[in-house]
């Protein structure tokens, strides 16, 4: 049997927690669950670990951090209020801990290389992923890091072990069912990006509602979640389906673009065409007319992602979470 001294790493492995958690217990730092603290203290007793001065000063020498990695390199990303609200929710929870938040835009090779350097330097305790696309290399990079990983939303190619998502499919279905109940029968949709789970889920919710009602589901234009994309898609729909009487739009940003095109064509909303969006960002209250939309708890999405990650860091095993959505009725439908 080896006579080498018991290390912090030994204690972490024995307790089933991260090295950072052991350090926080040794230093009586905040943000350690009762379960994790008990596991570490048991491991210390069972292994006969004696904290040395280096271990005791570990927390003071280097604060831990968590990473929020977004699969985008768009410089205008935070003009999209969805992402701004998610980051606000993440930061609100991180501020309650002794951790720091690192934000990485990691859609490009350069961005992923930066993230890889963070992982190799062991400068992070965990990572959250947002806006992943189909077969996104960011997912494999994070999962291979050995760190706790939480996904904001799901991906098309696999079901992550830990994620927080909104009920995108159910919310979209409710929106279209509302349009049907108000007498609309020629209902179009502007989808989100179809290489993202959220875009596909909202499209499927639309299709479920119209097909179950015996209506035509062919009035479709694909967008990219941007206002410009929504305007282009609305133009395409009006050119191909001039008789449409409603449109479900998979994001409020795209809905704002659609409303602009409808106004430019002299189409009355909601008299001629009813419009429903998705997200309920602040913009939805200030469009003309004010936008009926599906509210997802965006700030809560960021908060719950972070809480889930912190539980993983502390050695707990949380359950993935799907947040409810709510239809908010305003003037556009």
Coordinates of C-alpha atoms in Angstrom, one line a residue:
X1 CA 0.0 0.0 0.0
X2 CA 1.3 3.4 -0.9
X3 CA 2.5 5.7 1.9
X4 CA 2.0 8.9 -0.1
X5 CA 0.0 11.6 1.6
X6 CA -3.7 11.8 1.0
X7 CA -4.4 14.7 -1.4
X8 CA -7.4 17.0 -2.1
X9 CA -7.9 15.0 -5.3
X10 CA -8.2 11.8 -3.3
X11 CA -10.8 13.4 -1.1
X12 CA -12.8 14.7 -4.1
X13 CA -12.8 11.3 -5.8
X14 CA -13.8 9.5 -2.5
X15 CA -16.6 12.0 -1.8
X16 CA -17.8 12.1 -5.5
X17 CA -17.5 15.8 -5.8
X18 CA -15.2 18.3 -7.5
X19 CA -11.9 19.5 -6.2
X20 CA -13.4 23.0 -6.0
X21 CA -16.1 21.7 -3.6
X22 CA -13.5 20.1 -1.3
X23 CA -11.6 23.4 -1.3
X24 CA -14.8 25.3 -0.3
X25 CA -15.6 22.8 2.5
X26 CA -12.0 23.1 3.8
X27 CA -12.2 26.8 3.7
X28 CA -15.8 27.0 5.1
X29 CA -16.7 28.9 1.9
X30 CA -20.3 29.6 0.9
X31 CA -22.3 27.6 -1.7
X32 CA -21.8 24.0 -0.7
X33 CA -24.9 21.8 -0.2
X34 CA -25.4 20.0 3.0
X35 CA -25.1 16.7 1.2
X36 CA -21.8 17.6 -0.4
X37 CA -20.4 19.1 2.8
X38 CA -21.3 15.8 4.7
X39 CA -19.7 13.7 1.9
X40 CA -16.5 15.7 2.0
X41 CA -16.2 15.6 5.8
X42 CA -16.8 11.8 5.8
X43 CA -14.1 11.4 3.1
X44 CA -11.7 13.5 5.2
X45 CA -12.3 11.3 8.2
X46 CA -12.2 8.0 6.4
X47 CA -9.0 8.8 4.4
X48 CA -7.3 10.6 7.3
X49 CA -6.7 13.7 5.2
X50 CA -5.0 16.6 7.0
X51 CA -5.4 19.9 5.2
X52 CA -2.1 21.6 4.6
X53 CA -1.6 25.3 4.2
X54 CA -1.5 25.0 0.4
X55 CA -4.9 23.4 0.4
X56 CA -6.3 25.8 2.9
X57 CA -5.2 28.8 0.8
X58 CA -6.4 27.3 -2.5
X59 CA -9.7 29.2 -2.5
X60 CA -8.0 32.5 -1.8
X61 CA -5.4 32.0 -4.5
X62 CA -7.8 31.1 -7.4
X63 CA -11.5 31.7 -7.5
X64 CA -13.5 29.1 -9.4
X65 CA -15.6 30.0 -12.4
X66 CA -18.4 28.7 -14.6
X67 CA -18.6 29.1 -18.4
X68 CA -21.6 30.1 -20.5
X69 CA -20.7 29.0 -24.0
X70 CA -23.0 30.2 -26.8
X71 CA -22.9 28.6 -30.2
X72 CA -22.8 31.9 -32.1
X73 CA -20.2 34.4 -33.3
X74 CA -22.7 37.0 -34.4
X75 CA -21.5 40.5 -33.1
X76 CA -25.1 41.5 -32.9
X77 CA -26.1 38.6 -30.7
X78 CA -27.1 40.6 -27.7
X79 CA -29.3 42.8 -29.8
X80 CA -31.5 39.7 -29.5
X81 CA -33.1 40.3 -26.1
X82 CA -33.6 36.6 -25.6
X83 CA -29.9 36.0 -25.1
X84 CA -29.5 39.2 -23.0
X85 CA -32.3 37.9 -20.7
X86 CA -30.7 34.5 -20.4
X87 CA -27.4 36.0 -19.5
X88 CA -29.1 38.2 -16.9
X89 CA -30.7 35.2 -15.3
X90 CA -27.4 33.2 -15.3
X91 CA -25.5 36.2 -13.8
X92 CA -28.1 36.7 -11.0
X93 CA -27.4 33.2 -9.6
X94 CA -23.7 33.3 -10.1
X95 CA -23.5 36.5 -8.1
X96 CA -24.9 34.6 -5.1
X97 CA -21.8 32.3 -5.1
X98 CA -18.0 32.6 -4.9
X99 CA -17.7 31.7 -8.6
X100 CA -17.1 34.0 -11.6
X101 CA -18.9 33.9 -14.9
X102 CA -17.0 33.5 -18.2
X103 CA -18.9 34.2 -21.4
X104 CA -17.6 32.6 -24.6
X105 CA -19.0 32.9 -28.1
X106 CA -17.9 29.6 -29.5
X107 CA -19.4 29.0 -32.9
X108 CA -16.1 29.5 -34.8
X109 CA -12.9 27.5 -34.6
X110 CA -11.3 30.4 -32.8
X111 CA -14.0 30.5 -30.2
X112 CA -13.9 26.8 -29.6
X113 CA -10.1 26.9 -29.3
X114 CA -10.4 29.6 -26.6
X115 CA -12.9 27.3 -24.8
X116 CA -10.6 24.4 -25.1
X117 CA -7.8 26.4 -23.5
X118 CA -10.1 27.2 -20.6
X119 CA -10.8 23.5 -20.1
X120 CA -7.2 22.5 -20.3
X121 CA -6.1 25.1 -17.8
X122 CA -8.7 23.7 -15.3
X123 CA -9.9 27.3 -14.9
X124 CA -13.6 26.4 -14.8
X125 CA -15.7 24.2 -12.5
X126 CA -18.5 23.7 -15.1
X127 CA -20.0 24.8 -18.4
X128 CA -23.4 25.8 -19.7
X129 CA -24.2 25.5 -23.4
X130 CA -26.7 27.6 -25.3
X131 CA -28.0 27.8 -28.9
X132 CA -26.5 24.5 -30.1
X133 CA -27.1 23.5 -33.7
X134 CA -27.4 20.0 -35.1
X135 CA -24.2 18.0 -34.7
X136 CA -22.6 21.0 -33.1
X137 CA -18.9 20.4 -32.2
X138 CA -19.3 22.6 -29.2
X139 CA -21.3 19.8 -27.5
X140 CA -18.6 17.2 -28.0
X141 CA -15.9 19.6 -26.8
X142 CA -17.8 20.4 -23.6
X143 CA -18.7 16.7 -22.9
X144 CA -15.1 15.6 -23.4
X145 CA -13.8 18.2 -20.9
X146 CA -14.7 16.1 -17.9
X147 CA -16.6 19.0 -16.4
X148 CA -20.2 19.1 -15.4
X149 CA -22.2 20.3 -18.4
X150 CA -25.8 21.7 -18.5
X151 CA -27.5 22.5 -21.8
X152 CA -29.9 25.4 -22.3
X153 CA -32.4 23.7 -24.6
X154 CA -31.9 20.4 -26.4
X155 CA -30.1 19.4 -29.5
X156 CA -31.5 17.6 -32.5
X157 CA -28.9 14.8 -32.7
X158 CA -28.9 13.6 -29.1
X159 CA -30.6 14.1 -25.7
X160 CA -28.3 15.7 -23.2
X161 CA -28.2 14.2 -19.8
X162 CA -28.7 17.6 -18.0
X163 CA -30.8 20.4 -19.6
X164 CA -33.2 23.1 -19.0
X165 CA -35.7 23.9 -21.8
X166 CA -39.1 25.5 -22.3
X167 CA -42.1 23.7 -23.6
X168 CA -41.6 24.9 -27.1
X169 CA -43.8 22.4 -28.9
X170 CA -46.7 22.7 -26.5
X171 CA -46.5 26.5 -26.5
X172 CA -46.5 26.6 -30.3
X173 CA -49.5 24.2 -30.4
X174 CA -51.4 26.4 -27.9
X175 CA -50.7 29.5 -30.0
X176 CA -52.1 27.9 -33.2
X177 CA -55.1 26.4 -31.4
X178 CA -55.9 29.9 -30.2
X179 CA -55.8 31.2 -33.7
X180 CA -58.1 28.3 -34.8
X181 CA -60.5 29.0 -32.0
X182 CA -60.8 32.6 -33.1
X183 CA -62.0 31.5 -36.5
X184 CA -58.7 31.5 -38.5
X185 CA -58.4 28.7 -41.1
X186 CA -55.6 29.6 -43.5
X187 CA -52.8 29.7 -40.9
X188 CA -49.2 30.1 -42.0
X189 CA -46.0 29.8 -40.0
X190 CA -42.6 31.4 -40.0
X191 CA -40.3 28.8 -38.5
X192 CA -37.1 29.3 -36.6
X193 CA -33.8 27.7 -37.8
X194 CA -34.4 24.1 -38.6
X195 CA -30.9 23.0 -37.5
X196 CA -31.9 23.8 -33.9
X197 CA -34.2 21.8 -31.6
X198 CA -36.1 24.9 -30.6
X199 CA -36.9 25.8 -34.3
X200 CA -38.0 22.2 -35.1
X201 CA -40.1 21.9 -31.9
X202 CA -42.1 25.1 -32.6
X203 CA -42.7 24.0 -36.2
X204 CA -44.0 20.6 -35.0
X205 CA -46.3 22.3 -32.5
X206 CA -47.8 24.3 -35.4
X207 CA -48.2 21.2 -37.6
X208 CA -49.9 19.3 -34.8
X209 CA -52.5 22.0 -34.2
X210 CA -53.4 22.5 -37.9
X211 CA -53.4 18.8 -38.9
X212 CA -55.5 17.8 -35.9
X213 CA -58.0 20.6 -36.9
X214 CA -58.1 19.2 -40.5
X215 CA -56.4 22.3 -41.9
X216 CA -53.7 22.8 -44.6
X217 CA -50.2 22.8 -43.1
X218 CA -48.3 23.8 -46.3
X219 CA -48.2 27.6 -45.6
X220 CA -44.6 27.6 -44.3
X221 CA -41.6 29.9 -44.7
X222 CA -38.4 29.2 -42.9
X223 CA -36.7 32.0 -40.9
X224 CA -33.6 32.4 -38.7
X225 CA -35.0 34.0 -35.5
X226 CA -33.9 37.5 -36.7
X227 CA -36.1 40.5 -37.5
X228 CA -34.7 40.6 -41.1
X229 CA -35.4 36.9 -41.5
X230 CA -39.0 37.3 -40.3
X231 CA -39.5 40.1 -42.8
X232 CA -38.1 38.1 -45.7
X233 CA -40.3 35.1 -44.7
X234 CA -43.4 37.2 -44.4
X235 CA -42.8 38.6 -47.9
X236 CA -42.5 35.1 -49.2
X237 CA -45.7 34.0 -47.6
X238 CA -47.7 36.9 -48.9
X239 CA -46.4 36.3 -52.4
X240 CA -47.2 32.6 -52.3
X241 CA -50.4 32.6 -50.1
X242 CA -52.1 35.9 -50.5
X243 CA -55.3 34.4 -48.9
X244 CA -53.6 33.6 -45.5
X245 CA -55.5 34.9 -42.5
X246 CA -53.1 34.2 -39.7
X247 CA -49.4 33.5 -39.1
X248 CA -47.7 31.9 -36.1
X249 CA -44.1 33.2 -35.9
X250 CA -41.5 31.3 -34.0
X251 CA -40.0 34.3 -32.3
X252 CA -41.0 37.9 -31.4
X253 CA -38.0 39.3 -33.3
X254 CA -39.2 37.6 -36.5
X255 CA -42.8 38.7 -35.7
X256 CA -41.7 42.3 -35.5
X257 CA -40.2 41.9 -39.0
X258 CA -43.4 40.2 -40.2
X259 CA -45.6 43.1 -38.8
X260 CA -43.5 45.6 -40.6
X261 CA -44.0 43.8 -44.0
X262 CA -47.8 43.5 -43.4
X263 CA -48.1 47.2 -42.6
X264 CA -46.1 48.0 -45.8
X265 CA -48.5 45.9 -47.8
X266 CA -51.5 47.6 -46.3
X267 CA -52.6 44.4 -44.6
X268 CA -54.6 45.1 -41.4
X269 CA -53.6 43.2 -38.2
X270 CA -55.5 41.5 -36.8
X271 CA -58.5 42.3 -39.1
X272 CA -57.0 40.7 -42.3
X273 CA -54.2 38.6 -40.7
X274 CA -53.7 37.7 -37.1
X275 CA -50.1 37.4 -35.8
X276 CA -48.8 35.4 -32.8
X277 CA -45.1 35.4 -31.8
X278 CA -43.0 33.4 -29.3
X279 CA -40.8 34.4 -26.3
X280 CA -42.5 37.6 -24.9
X281 CA -39.5 39.8 -25.0
X282 CA -40.0 43.5 -24.2
X283 CA -40.3 44.3 -27.9
X284 CA -43.6 42.4 -28.0
X285 CA -45.3 45.1 -25.9
X286 CA -44.2 47.9 -28.2
X287 CA -44.9 46.6 -31.7
X288 CA -47.8 48.0 -33.7
X289 CA -50.2 46.5 -32.8
X290 CA -48.9 45.0 -29.5
X291 CA -48.0 41.4 -30.1
X292 CA -49.9 38.4 -28.9
X293 CA -47.2 35.9 -28.1
X294 CA -46.2 32.8 -26.2
X295 CA -44.3 33.7 -23.0
X296 CA -41.4 31.5 -22.0
X297 CA -39.7 32.3 -18.7
X298 CA -36.4 33.4 -20.3
X299 CA -34.8 34.8 -17.1
X300 CA -35.8 31.6 -15.3
X301 CA -34.2 29.5 -18.0
X302 CA -30.8 31.2 -17.2
X303 CA -31.4 30.9 -13.5
X304 CA -32.4 27.2 -13.6
X305 CA -29.5 26.3 -15.9
X306 CA -27.1 27.9 -13.4
X307 CA -28.7 26.3 -10.3
X308 CA -28.6 22.9 -12.1
X309 CA -24.9 23.4 -12.9
X310 CA -24.1 24.4 -9.3
X311 CA -25.8 21.2 -8.0
X312 CA -23.7 19.1 -10.4
X313 CA -20.5 20.9 -9.2
X314 CA -21.5 20.1 -5.7
X315 CA -21.8 16.4 -6.5
X316 CA -25.6 16.3 -6.6
X317 CA -27.6 14.6 -9.4
X318 CA -30.4 17.0 -10.6
X319 CA -33.2 16.2 -12.9
X320 CA -33.6 17.9 -16.3
X321 CA -36.3 20.5 -16.4
X322 CA -38.9 21.7 -18.9
X323 CA -40.3 25.1 -18.0
X324 CA -44.0 25.9 -18.8
X325 CA -45.1 28.5 -21.4
X326 CA -48.1 30.8 -21.3
X327 CA -50.1 32.5 -24.1
X328 CA -50.2 36.3 -23.6
X329 CA -53.1 37.9 -25.5
X330 CA -52.6 41.4 -26.9
X331 CA -53.8 43.2 -29.9
X332 CA -52.3 41.4 -32.9
X333 CA -54.5 38.3 -32.6

